[in-house]
Amino acid sequence: MFTRTAFFEGHILEGMEEAFFVAVESHLLPIWRRLPHAQKVRLFWPVTCDEDTPAVFLIQQIDYPSLAAIEEAMASPVREEARLAHQSIMSMYEGRHYHLVCRRQEADC
């Protein structure tokens, strides 16, 4: 399994927090769930962090069965729809977002 993780680094503009959360959960999340081969979508809203770490205000993860599945999802019309929907939230935050793709391995405690 592979997980594509998006990090939103920076900060949500003051007074836009609620509108940002609503837009992500009601507009973007349904699109992300429709990406081809997406198996699970997770959102994380950080509440604390170590000193000297980048200010990350949202982490989004999508699980896929293979790297080929990710490539297909990224080339799909749904991905373009997600990009357009993302433009609607960009005015609500300052910063950047970037992605990492990781091979996922469960480690039981």
PDB file of N, CA and C in Angstrom:
ATOM      1  N   MET A   1       0.851  -1.177   0.000  1.00  0.00           N
ATOM      2  CA  MET A   1       0.000   0.000   0.000  1.00  0.00           C
ATOM      3  C   MET A   1       0.894   1.238   0.000  1.00  0.00           C
ATOM      4  N   PHE A   2       0.378   2.282  -0.627  1.00  0.00           N
ATOM      5  CA  PHE A   2       1.087   3.554  -0.708  1.00  0.00           C
ATOM      6  C   PHE A   2       0.157   4.673  -0.239  1.00  0.00           C
ATOM      7  N   THR A   3       0.750   5.643   0.442  1.00  0.00           N
ATOM      8  CA  THR A   3      -0.024   6.780   0.938  1.00  0.00           C
ATOM      9  C   THR A   3       0.558   8.056   0.350  1.00  0.00           C
ATOM     10  N   ARG A   4      -0.307   8.832  -0.272  1.00  0.00           N
ATOM     11  CA  ARG A   4       0.084  10.159  -0.768  1.00  0.00           C
ATOM     12  C   ARG A   4      -0.366  11.164   0.288  1.00  0.00           C
ATOM     13  N   THR A   5       0.589  11.885   0.849  1.00  0.00           N
ATOM     14  CA  THR A   5       0.316  12.819   1.939  1.00  0.00           C
ATOM     15  C   THR A   5       0.547  14.244   1.465  1.00  0.00           C
ATOM     16  N   ALA A   6      -0.421  15.096   1.744  1.00  0.00           N
ATOM     17  CA  ALA A   6      -0.298  16.527   1.446  1.00  0.00           C
ATOM     18  C   ALA A   6      -0.104  17.271   2.762  1.00  0.00           C
ATOM     19  N   PHE A   7       0.905  18.127   2.798  1.00  0.00           N
ATOM     20  CA  PHE A   7       1.170  18.979   3.953  1.00  0.00           C
ATOM     21  C   PHE A   7       0.816  20.409   3.569  1.00  0.00           C
ATOM     22  N   PHE A   8      -0.023  21.033   4.354  1.00  0.00           N
ATOM     23  CA  PHE A   8      -0.379  22.443   4.169  1.00  0.00           C
ATOM     24  C   PHE A   8       0.393  23.216   5.222  1.00  0.00           C
ATOM     25  N   GLU A   9       1.392  23.932   4.780  1.00  0.00           N
ATOM     26  CA  GLU A   9       2.316  24.627   5.669  1.00  0.00           C
ATOM     27  C   GLU A   9       2.053  26.130   5.601  1.00  0.00           C
ATOM     28  N   GLY A  10       2.024  26.756   6.738  1.00  0.00           N
ATOM     29  CA  GLY A  10       1.757  28.186   6.829  1.00  0.00           C
ATOM     30  C   GLY A  10       0.715  28.420   7.904  1.00  0.00           C
ATOM     31  N   HIS A  11      -0.307  29.211   7.560  1.00  0.00           N
ATOM     32  CA  HIS A  11      -1.376  29.425   8.537  1.00  0.00           C
ATOM     33  C   HIS A  11      -2.662  29.864   7.821  1.00  0.00           C
ATOM     34  N   ILE A  12      -3.762  29.501   8.428  1.00  0.00           N
ATOM     35  CA  ILE A  12      -5.068  29.962   7.954  1.00  0.00           C
ATOM     36  C   ILE A  12      -5.203  31.412   8.390  1.00  0.00           C
ATOM     37  N   LEU A  13      -5.714  32.247   7.523  1.00  0.00           N
ATOM     38  CA  LEU A  13      -5.865  33.656   7.850  1.00  0.00           C
ATOM     39  C   LEU A  13      -6.836  33.837   9.007  1.00  0.00           C
ATOM     40  N   GLU A  14      -6.527  34.799   9.859  1.00  0.00           N
ATOM     41  CA  GLU A  14      -7.354  35.070  11.021  1.00  0.00           C
ATOM     42  C   GLU A  14      -8.792  35.344  10.590  1.00  0.00           C
ATOM     43  N   GLY A  15      -9.729  34.704  11.272  1.00  0.00           N
ATOM     44  CA  GLY A  15     -11.147  34.862  10.975  1.00  0.00           C
ATOM     45  C   GLY A  15     -11.656  33.953   9.869  1.00  0.00           C
ATOM     46  N   MET A  16     -10.753  33.210   9.219  1.00  0.00           N
ATOM     47  CA  MET A  16     -11.147  32.325   8.119  1.00  0.00           C
ATOM     48  C   MET A  16     -11.128  30.853   8.523  1.00  0.00           C
ATOM     49  N   GLU A  17     -10.808  30.570   9.765  1.00  0.00           N
ATOM     50  CA  GLU A  17     -10.633  29.185  10.202  1.00  0.00           C
ATOM     51  C   GLU A  17     -11.879  28.328   9.942  1.00  0.00           C
ATOM     52  N   GLU A  18     -13.017  28.793  10.415  1.00  0.00           N
ATOM     53  CA  GLU A  18     -14.242  28.000  10.260  1.00  0.00           C
ATOM     54  C   GLU A  18     -14.600  27.807   8.787  1.00  0.00           C
ATOM     55  N   ALA A  19     -14.501  28.871   8.005  1.00  0.00           N
ATOM     56  CA  ALA A  19     -14.800  28.771   6.568  1.00  0.00           C
ATOM     57  C   ALA A  19     -13.837  27.803   5.887  1.00  0.00           C
ATOM     58  N   PHE A  20     -12.583  27.811   6.290  1.00  0.00           N
ATOM     59  CA  PHE A  20     -11.604  26.895   5.718  1.00  0.00           C
ATOM     60  C   PHE A  20     -11.974  25.451   6.039  1.00  0.00           C
ATOM     61  N   PHE A  21     -12.244  25.154   7.322  1.00  0.00           N
ATOM     62  CA  PHE A  21     -12.601  23.787   7.724  1.00  0.00           C
ATOM     63  C   PHE A  21     -13.835  23.312   6.968  1.00  0.00           C
ATOM     64  N   VAL A  22     -14.846  24.159   6.881  1.00  0.00           N
ATOM     65  CA  VAL A  22     -16.086  23.796   6.186  1.00  0.00           C
ATOM     66  C   VAL A  22     -15.819  23.534   4.708  1.00  0.00           C
ATOM     67  N   ALA A  23     -15.049  24.392   4.074  1.00  0.00           N
ATOM     68  CA  ALA A  23     -14.758  24.218   2.647  1.00  0.00           C
ATOM     69  C   ALA A  23     -14.003  22.921   2.389  1.00  0.00           C
ATOM     70  N   VAL A  24     -13.009  22.627   3.206  1.00  0.00           N
ATOM     71  CA  VAL A  24     -12.243  21.393   3.026  1.00  0.00           C
ATOM     72  C   VAL A  24     -13.152  20.182   3.210  1.00  0.00           C
ATOM     73  N   GLU A  25     -13.925  20.171   4.285  1.00  0.00           N
ATOM     74  CA  GLU A  25     -14.730  18.990   4.592  1.00  0.00           C
ATOM     75  C   GLU A  25     -15.945  18.832   3.679  1.00  0.00           C
ATOM     76  N   SER A  26     -16.528  19.938   3.222  1.00  0.00           N
ATOM     77  CA  SER A  26     -17.747  19.813   2.409  1.00  0.00           C
ATOM     78  C   SER A  26     -17.488  19.844   0.908  1.00  0.00           C
ATOM     79  N   HIS A  27     -16.390  20.458   0.460  1.00  0.00           N
ATOM     80  CA  HIS A  27     -16.119  20.569  -0.974  1.00  0.00           C
ATOM     81  C   HIS A  27     -14.963  19.683  -1.435  1.00  0.00           C
ATOM     82  N   LEU A  28     -13.835  19.785  -0.751  1.00  0.00           N
ATOM     83  CA  LEU A  28     -12.658  19.029  -1.193  1.00  0.00           C
ATOM     84  C   LEU A  28     -12.700  17.554  -0.814  1.00  0.00           C
ATOM     85  N   LEU A  29     -13.095  17.252   0.406  1.00  0.00           N
ATOM     86  CA  LEU A  29     -13.101  15.862   0.871  1.00  0.00           C
ATOM     87  C   LEU A  29     -13.931  14.953  -0.043  1.00  0.00           C
ATOM     88  N   PRO A  30     -15.141  15.339  -0.447  1.00  0.00           N
ATOM     89  CA  PRO A  30     -15.895  14.464  -1.353  1.00  0.00           C
ATOM     90  C   PRO A  30     -15.186  14.236  -2.695  1.00  0.00           C
ATOM     91  N   ILE A  31     -14.482  15.225  -3.181  1.00  0.00           N
ATOM     92  CA  ILE A  31     -13.733  15.056  -4.439  1.00  0.00           C
ATOM     93  C   ILE A  31     -12.575  14.098  -4.218  1.00  0.00           C
ATOM     94  N   TRP A  32     -11.806  14.305  -3.145  1.00  0.00           N
ATOM     95  CA  TRP A  32     -10.679  13.413  -2.863  1.00  0.00           C
ATOM     96  C   TRP A  32     -11.141  11.972  -2.737  1.00  0.00           C
ATOM     97  N   ARG A  33     -12.313  11.754  -2.163  1.00  0.00           N
ATOM     98  CA  ARG A  33     -12.834  10.381  -2.020  1.00  0.00           C
ATOM     99  C   ARG A  33     -13.172   9.750  -3.364  1.00  0.00           C
ATOM    100  N   ARG A  34     -13.430  10.573  -4.380  1.00  0.00           N
ATOM    101  CA  ARG A  34     -13.785  10.058  -5.707  1.00  0.00           C
ATOM    102  C   ARG A  34     -12.575   9.825  -6.610  1.00  0.00           C
ATOM    103  N   LEU A  35     -11.376  10.145  -6.139  1.00  0.00           N
ATOM    104  CA  LEU A  35     -10.193   9.894  -6.965  1.00  0.00           C
ATOM    105  C   LEU A  35     -10.099   8.402  -7.287  1.00  0.00           C
ATOM    106  N   PRO A  36      -9.775   8.060  -8.539  1.00  0.00           N
ATOM    107  CA  PRO A  36      -9.667   6.650  -8.900  1.00  0.00           C
ATOM    108  C   PRO A  36      -8.707   5.906  -7.968  1.00  0.00           C
ATOM    109  N   HIS A  37      -9.135   4.749  -7.517  1.00  0.00           N
ATOM    110  CA  HIS A  37      -8.341   3.839  -6.676  1.00  0.00           C
ATOM    111  C   HIS A  37      -8.110   4.328  -5.250  1.00  0.00           C
ATOM    112  N   ALA A  38      -8.639   5.478  -4.875  1.00  0.00           N
ATOM    113  CA  ALA A  38      -8.467   5.950  -3.491  1.00  0.00           C
ATOM    114  C   ALA A  38      -9.162   4.967  -2.557  1.00  0.00           C
ATOM    115  N   GLN A  39      -8.428   4.471  -1.585  1.00  0.00           N
ATOM    116  CA  GLN A  39      -8.991   3.488  -0.659  1.00  0.00           C
ATOM    117  C   GLN A  39      -9.444   4.113   0.655  1.00  0.00           C
ATOM    118  N   LYS A  40      -8.714   5.106   1.098  1.00  0.00           N
ATOM    119  CA  LYS A  40      -9.082   5.776   2.350  1.00  0.00           C
ATOM    120  C   LYS A  40      -8.502   7.178   2.312  1.00  0.00           C
ATOM    121  N   VAL A  41      -9.287   8.136   2.793  1.00  0.00           N
ATOM    122  CA  VAL A  41      -8.844   9.527   2.883  1.00  0.00           C
ATOM    123  C   VAL A  41      -8.900   9.933   4.351  1.00  0.00           C
ATOM    124  N   ARG A  42      -7.812  10.525   4.827  1.00  0.00           N
ATOM    125  CA  ARG A  42      -7.748  10.988   6.211  1.00  0.00           C
ATOM    126  C   ARG A  42      -7.343  12.445   6.237  1.00  0.00           C
ATOM    127  N   LEU A  43      -7.931  13.193   7.176  1.00  0.00           N
ATOM    128  CA  LEU A  43      -7.558  14.584   7.424  1.00  0.00           C
ATOM    129  C   LEU A  43      -7.061  14.695   8.853  1.00  0.00           C
ATOM    130  N   PHE A  44      -5.979  15.429   9.027  1.00  0.00           N
ATOM    131  CA  PHE A  44      -5.423  15.682  10.354  1.00  0.00           C
ATOM    132  C   PHE A  44      -5.310  17.189  10.532  1.00  0.00           C
ATOM    133  N   TRP A  45      -5.826  17.682  11.654  1.00  0.00           N
ATOM    134  CA  TRP A  45      -5.751  19.098  12.007  1.00  0.00           C
ATOM    135  C   TRP A  45      -4.807  19.193  13.205  1.00  0.00           C
ATOM    136  N   PRO A  46      -3.528  19.505  13.007  1.00  0.00           N
ATOM    137  CA  PRO A  46      -2.569  19.535  14.111  1.00  0.00           C
ATOM    138  C   PRO A  46      -3.006  20.462  15.250  1.00  0.00           C
ATOM    139  N   VAL A  47      -2.732  20.020  16.464  1.00  0.00           N
ATOM    140  CA  VAL A  47      -3.086  20.821  17.638  1.00  0.00           C
ATOM    141  C   VAL A  47      -1.855  21.250  18.436  1.00  0.00           C
ATOM    142  N   THR A  48      -0.768  20.488  18.371  1.00  0.00           N
ATOM    143  CA  THR A  48       0.496  20.873  18.994  1.00  0.00           C
ATOM    144  C   THR A  48       1.632  20.362  18.118  1.00  0.00           C
ATOM    145  N   CYS A  49       2.828  20.923  18.327  1.00  0.00           N
ATOM    146  CA  CYS A  49       3.995  20.445  17.580  1.00  0.00           C
ATOM    147  C   CYS A  49       5.257  20.731  18.380  1.00  0.00           C
ATOM    148  N   ASP A  50       6.333  20.090  17.977  1.00  0.00           N
ATOM    149  CA  ASP A  50       7.634  20.349  18.585  1.00  0.00           C
ATOM    150  C   ASP A  50       8.099  21.752  18.215  1.00  0.00           C
ATOM    151  N   GLU A  51       8.985  22.297  19.036  1.00  0.00           N
ATOM    152  CA  GLU A  51       9.572  23.591  18.713  1.00  0.00           C
ATOM    153  C   GLU A  51      10.365  23.478  17.412  1.00  0.00           C
ATOM    154  N   ASP A  52      10.451  24.575  16.698  1.00  0.00           N
ATOM    155  CA  ASP A  52      11.255  24.664  15.477  1.00  0.00           C
ATOM    156  C   ASP A  52      10.766  23.758  14.344  1.00  0.00           C
ATOM    157  N   THR A  53       9.494  23.381  14.371  1.00  0.00           N
ATOM    158  CA  THR A  53       8.950  22.615  13.246  1.00  0.00           C
ATOM    159  C   THR A  53       8.166  23.560  12.348  1.00  0.00           C
ATOM    160  N   PRO A  54       8.028  23.218  11.077  1.00  0.00           N
ATOM    161  CA  PRO A  54       7.219  24.059  10.195  1.00  0.00           C
ATOM    162  C   PRO A  54       5.783  24.143  10.720  1.00  0.00           C
ATOM    163  N   ALA A  55       5.141  25.267  10.489  1.00  0.00           N
ATOM    164  CA  ALA A  55       3.754  25.451  10.907  1.00  0.00           C
ATOM    165  C   ALA A  55       2.852  24.742   9.893  1.00  0.00           C
ATOM    166  N   VAL A  56       2.402  23.556  10.244  1.00  0.00           N
ATOM    167  CA  VAL A  56       1.517  22.769   9.383  1.00  0.00           C
ATOM    168  C   VAL A  56       0.113  22.857   9.972  1.00  0.00           C
ATOM    169  N   PHE A  57      -0.851  23.297   9.154  1.00  0.00           N
ATOM    170  CA  PHE A  57      -2.212  23.451   9.670  1.00  0.00           C
ATOM    171  C   PHE A  57      -3.178  22.396   9.148  1.00  0.00           C
ATOM    172  N   LEU A  58      -2.761  21.598   8.194  1.00  0.00           N
ATOM    173  CA  LEU A  58      -3.594  20.500   7.692  1.00  0.00           C
ATOM    174  C   LEU A  58      -2.681  19.458   7.072  1.00  0.00           C
ATOM    175  N   ILE A  59      -2.986  18.200   7.362  1.00  0.00           N
ATOM    176  CA  ILE A  59      -2.337  17.071   6.702  1.00  0.00           C
ATOM    177  C   ILE A  59      -3.455  16.218   6.123  1.00  0.00           C
ATOM    178  N   GLN A  60      -3.323  15.901   4.839  1.00  0.00           N
ATOM    179  CA  GLN A  60      -4.307  15.060   4.164  1.00  0.00           C
ATOM    180  C   GLN A  60      -3.581  13.833   3.649  1.00  0.00           C
ATOM    181  N   GLN A  61      -4.173  12.657   3.855  1.00  0.00           N
ATOM    182  CA  GLN A  61      -3.574  11.421   3.369  1.00  0.00           C
ATOM    183  C   GLN A  61      -4.598  10.643   2.555  1.00  0.00           C
ATOM    184  N   ILE A  62      -4.120  10.065   1.463  1.00  0.00           N
ATOM    185  CA  ILE A  62      -4.960   9.180   0.652  1.00  0.00           C
ATOM    186  C   ILE A  62      -4.179   7.902   0.402  1.00  0.00           C
ATOM    187  N   ASP A  63      -4.789   6.769   0.736  1.00  0.00           N
ATOM    188  CA  ASP A  63      -4.182   5.463   0.514  1.00  0.00           C
ATOM    189  C   ASP A  63      -4.554   4.937  -0.862  1.00  0.00           C
ATOM    190  N   TYR A  64      -3.572   4.326  -1.517  1.00  0.00           N
ATOM    191  CA  TYR A  64      -3.750   3.708  -2.834  1.00  0.00           C
ATOM    192  C   TYR A  64      -3.088   2.329  -2.812  1.00  0.00           C
ATOM    193  N   PRO A  65      -3.557   1.412  -3.649  1.00  0.00           N
ATOM    194  CA  PRO A  65      -2.977   0.064  -3.650  1.00  0.00           C
ATOM    195  C   PRO A  65      -1.604  -0.033  -4.315  1.00  0.00           C
ATOM    196  N   SER A  66      -1.236   0.935  -5.174  1.00  0.00           N
ATOM    197  CA  SER A  66       0.028   0.849  -5.898  1.00  0.00           C
ATOM    198  C   SER A  66       0.458   2.231  -6.390  1.00  0.00           C
ATOM    199  N   LEU A  67       1.707   2.328  -6.813  1.00  0.00           N
ATOM    200  CA  LEU A  67       2.184   3.570  -7.418  1.00  0.00           C
ATOM    201  C   LEU A  67       1.477   3.830  -8.743  1.00  0.00           C
ATOM    202  N   ALA A  68       1.180   2.763  -9.487  1.00  0.00           N
ATOM    203  CA  ALA A  68       0.447   2.925 -10.747  1.00  0.00           C
ATOM    204  C   ALA A  68      -0.942   3.490 -10.497  1.00  0.00           C
ATOM    205  N   ALA A  69      -1.563   3.100  -9.401  1.00  0.00           N
ATOM    206  CA  ALA A  69      -2.888   3.631  -9.057  1.00  0.00           C
ATOM    207  C   ALA A  69      -2.805   5.124  -8.752  1.00  0.00           C
ATOM    208  N   ILE A  70      -1.736   5.546  -8.084  1.00  0.00           N
ATOM    209  CA  ILE A  70      -1.549   6.974  -7.801  1.00  0.00           C
ATOM    210  C   ILE A  70      -1.372   7.736  -9.109  1.00  0.00           C
ATOM    211  N   GLU A  71      -0.548   7.214  -9.994  1.00  0.00           N
ATOM    212  CA  GLU A  71      -0.333   7.868 -11.281  1.00  0.00           C
ATOM    213  C   GLU A  71      -1.643   8.016 -12.053  1.00  0.00           C
ATOM    214  N   GLU A  72      -2.469   6.970 -12.025  1.00  0.00           N
ATOM    215  CA  GLU A  72      -3.760   7.040 -12.710  1.00  0.00           C
ATOM    216  C   GLU A  72      -4.664   8.085 -12.062  1.00  0.00           C
ATOM    217  N   ALA A  73      -4.677   8.125 -10.753  1.00  0.00           N
ATOM    218  CA  ALA A  73      -5.500   9.122 -10.049  1.00  0.00           C
ATOM    219  C   ALA A  73      -5.042  10.537 -10.374  1.00  0.00           C
ATOM    220  N   MET A  74      -3.733  10.754 -10.427  1.00  0.00           N
ATOM    221  CA  MET A  74      -3.203  12.090 -10.693  1.00  0.00           C
ATOM    222  C   MET A  74      -3.458  12.533 -12.139  1.00  0.00           C
ATOM    223  N   ALA A  75      -3.671  11.590 -13.030  1.00  0.00           N
ATOM    224  CA  ALA A  75      -3.940  11.913 -14.432  1.00  0.00           C
ATOM    225  C   ALA A  75      -5.443  11.962 -14.741  1.00  0.00           C
ATOM    226  N   SER A  76      -6.273  11.757 -13.741  1.00  0.00           N
ATOM    227  CA  SER A  76      -7.719  11.655 -13.957  1.00  0.00           C
ATOM    228  C   SER A  76      -8.405  13.019 -13.979  1.00  0.00           C
ATOM    229  N   PRO A  77      -9.580  13.094 -14.567  1.00  0.00           N
ATOM    230  CA  PRO A  77     -10.366  14.332 -14.527  1.00  0.00           C
ATOM    231  C   PRO A  77     -10.759  14.729 -13.100  1.00  0.00           C
ATOM    232  N   VAL A  78     -10.866  13.763 -12.207  1.00  0.00           N
ATOM    233  CA  VAL A  78     -11.208  14.077 -10.814  1.00  0.00           C
ATOM    234  C   VAL A  78     -10.074  14.874 -10.172  1.00  0.00           C
ATOM    235  N   ARG A  79      -8.830  14.577 -10.539  1.00  0.00           N
ATOM    236  CA  ARG A  79      -7.689  15.336 -10.004  1.00  0.00           C
ATOM    237  C   ARG A  79      -7.770  16.793 -10.453  1.00  0.00           C
ATOM    238  N   GLU A  80      -8.156  17.018 -11.694  1.00  0.00           N
ATOM    239  CA  GLU A  80      -8.316  18.393 -12.179  1.00  0.00           C
ATOM    240  C   GLU A  80      -9.440  19.096 -11.422  1.00  0.00           C
ATOM    241  N   GLU A  81     -10.503  18.363 -11.146  1.00  0.00           N
ATOM    242  CA  GLU A  81     -11.605  18.915 -10.349  1.00  0.00           C
ATOM    243  C   GLU A  81     -11.109  19.306  -8.956  1.00  0.00           C
ATOM    244  N   ALA A  82     -10.256  18.475  -8.365  1.00  0.00           N
ATOM    245  CA  ALA A  82      -9.701  18.774  -7.040  1.00  0.00           C
ATOM    246  C   ALA A  82      -8.812  20.022  -7.091  1.00  0.00           C
ATOM    247  N   ARG A  83      -8.028  20.151  -8.147  1.00  0.00           N
ATOM    248  CA  ARG A  83      -7.183  21.349  -8.285  1.00  0.00           C
ATOM    249  C   ARG A  83      -8.031  22.614  -8.351  1.00  0.00           C
ATOM    250  N   LEU A  84      -9.097  22.567  -9.118  1.00  0.00           N
ATOM    251  CA  LEU A  84      -9.977  23.732  -9.223  1.00  0.00           C
ATOM    252  C   LEU A  84     -10.639  24.040  -7.888  1.00  0.00           C
ATOM    253  N   ALA A  85     -11.083  23.013  -7.178  1.00  0.00           N
ATOM    254  CA  ALA A  85     -11.701  23.222  -5.863  1.00  0.00           C
ATOM    255  C   ALA A  85     -10.684  23.775  -4.871  1.00  0.00           C
ATOM    256  N   HIS A  86      -9.441  23.347  -4.990  1.00  0.00           N
ATOM    257  CA  HIS A  86      -8.391  23.847  -4.098  1.00  0.00           C
ATOM    258  C   HIS A  86      -8.194  25.348  -4.272  1.00  0.00           C
ATOM    259  N   GLN A  87      -8.366  25.834  -5.487  1.00  0.00           N
ATOM    260  CA  GLN A  87      -8.220  27.276  -5.731  1.00  0.00           C
ATOM    261  C   GLN A  87      -9.196  28.085  -4.887  1.00  0.00           C
ATOM    262  N   SER A  88     -10.350  27.501  -4.560  1.00  0.00           N
ATOM    263  CA  SER A  88     -11.351  28.229  -3.780  1.00  0.00           C
ATOM    264  C   SER A  88     -10.929  28.436  -2.325  1.00  0.00           C
ATOM    265  N   ILE A  89      -9.963  27.657  -1.832  1.00  0.00           N
ATOM    266  CA  ILE A  89      -9.509  27.830  -0.440  1.00  0.00           C
ATOM    267  C   ILE A  89      -8.184  28.569  -0.343  1.00  0.00           C
ATOM    268  N   MET A  90      -7.506  28.765  -1.456  1.00  0.00           N
ATOM    269  CA  MET A  90      -6.176  29.373  -1.400  1.00  0.00           C
ATOM    270  C   MET A  90      -6.179  30.786  -0.830  1.00  0.00           C
ATOM    271  N   SER A  91      -7.269  31.509  -1.001  1.00  0.00           N
ATOM    272  CA  SER A  91      -7.340  32.866  -0.447  1.00  0.00           C
ATOM    273  C   SER A  91      -7.567  32.856   1.067  1.00  0.00           C
ATOM    274  N   MET A  92      -7.808  31.677   1.643  1.00  0.00           N
ATOM    275  CA  MET A  92      -8.064  31.565   3.077  1.00  0.00           C
ATOM    276  C   MET A  92      -6.808  31.266   3.886  1.00  0.00           C
ATOM    277  N   TYR A  93      -5.694  31.014   3.201  1.00  0.00           N
ATOM    278  CA  TYR A  93      -4.467  30.726   3.942  1.00  0.00           C
ATOM    279  C   TYR A  93      -3.259  31.326   3.235  1.00  0.00           C
ATOM    280  N   GLU A  94      -2.209  31.485   4.023  1.00  0.00           N
ATOM    281  CA  GLU A  94      -0.915  31.900   3.499  1.00  0.00           C
ATOM    282  C   GLU A  94       0.039  30.737   3.702  1.00  0.00           C
ATOM    283  N   GLY A  95       0.775  30.411   2.679  1.00  0.00           N
ATOM    284  CA  GLY A  95       1.724  29.315   2.795  1.00  0.00           C
ATOM    285  C   GLY A  95       1.767  28.510   1.520  1.00  0.00           C
ATOM    286  N   ARG A  96       2.086  27.254   1.690  1.00  0.00           N
ATOM    287  CA  ARG A  96       2.221  26.365   0.549  1.00  0.00           C
ATOM    288  C   ARG A  96       1.724  24.980   0.915  1.00  0.00           C
ATOM    289  N   HIS A  97       1.572  24.155  -0.106  1.00  0.00           N
ATOM    290  CA  HIS A  97       1.303  22.754   0.166  1.00  0.00           C
ATOM    291  C   HIS A  97       2.181  21.918  -0.748  1.00  0.00           C
ATOM    292  N   TYR A  98       2.514  20.740  -0.268  1.00  0.00           N
ATOM    293  CA  TYR A  98       3.368  19.831  -1.023  1.00  0.00           C
ATOM    294  C   TYR A  98       2.997  18.403  -0.644  1.00  0.00           C
ATOM    295  N   HIS A  99       3.486  17.472  -1.457  1.00  0.00           N
ATOM    296  CA  HIS A  99       3.094  16.072  -1.288  1.00  0.00           C
ATOM    297  C   HIS A  99       4.307  15.162  -1.123  1.00  0.00           C
ATOM    298  N   LEU A 100       4.101  14.093  -0.377  1.00  0.00           N
ATOM    299  CA  LEU A 100       5.053  12.985  -0.276  1.00  0.00           C
ATOM    300  C   LEU A 100       4.274  11.708  -0.555  1.00  0.00           C
ATOM    301  N   VAL A 101       4.895  10.787  -1.264  1.00  0.00           N
ATOM    302  CA  VAL A 101       4.312   9.463  -1.457  1.00  0.00           C
ATOM    303  C   VAL A 101       5.211   8.488  -0.710  1.00  0.00           C
ATOM    304  N   CYS A 102       4.595   7.703   0.160  1.00  0.00           N
ATOM    305  CA  CYS A 102       5.350   6.755   0.976  1.00  0.00           C
ATOM    306  C   CYS A 102       4.767   5.357   0.843  1.00  0.00           C
ATOM    307  N   ARG A 103       5.648   4.383   0.872  1.00  0.00           N
ATOM    308  CA  ARG A 103       5.197   2.995   0.974  1.00  0.00           C
ATOM    309  C   ARG A 103       4.777   2.793   2.421  1.00  0.00           C
ATOM    310  N   ARG A 104       3.645   2.194   2.604  1.00  0.00           N
ATOM    311  CA  ARG A 104       3.103   2.068   3.958  1.00  0.00           C
ATOM    312  C   ARG A 104       3.337   0.670   4.502  1.00  0.00           C
ATOM    313  N   GLN A 105       3.805   0.613   5.735  1.00  0.00           N
ATOM    314  CA  GLN A 105       4.025  -0.653   6.404  1.00  0.00           C
ATOM    315  C   GLN A 105       3.523  -0.524   7.832  1.00  0.00           C
ATOM    316  N   GLU A 106       2.613  -1.383   8.209  1.00  0.00           N
ATOM    317  CA  GLU A 106       2.061  -1.350   9.567  1.00  0.00           C
ATOM    318  C   GLU A 106       3.064  -1.946  10.541  1.00  0.00           C
ATOM    319  N   ALA A 107       3.149  -1.357  11.708  1.00  0.00           N
ATOM    320  CA  ALA A 107       4.027  -1.855  12.764  1.00  0.00           C
ATOM    321  C   ALA A 107       3.198  -1.981  14.047  1.00  0.00           C
ATOM    322  N   ASP A 108       2.912  -3.199  14.433  1.00  0.00           N
ATOM    323  CA  ASP A 108       2.123  -3.423  15.645  1.00  0.00           C
ATOM    324  C   ASP A 108       2.946  -3.150  16.893  1.00  0.00           C
ATOM    325  N   CYS A 109       2.276  -2.608  17.913  1.00  0.00           N
ATOM    326  CA  CYS A 109       2.963  -2.340  19.184  1.00  0.00           C
ATOM    327  C   CYS A 109       2.867  -3.538  20.083  1.00  0.00           C
TER     328      CYS A 109
END
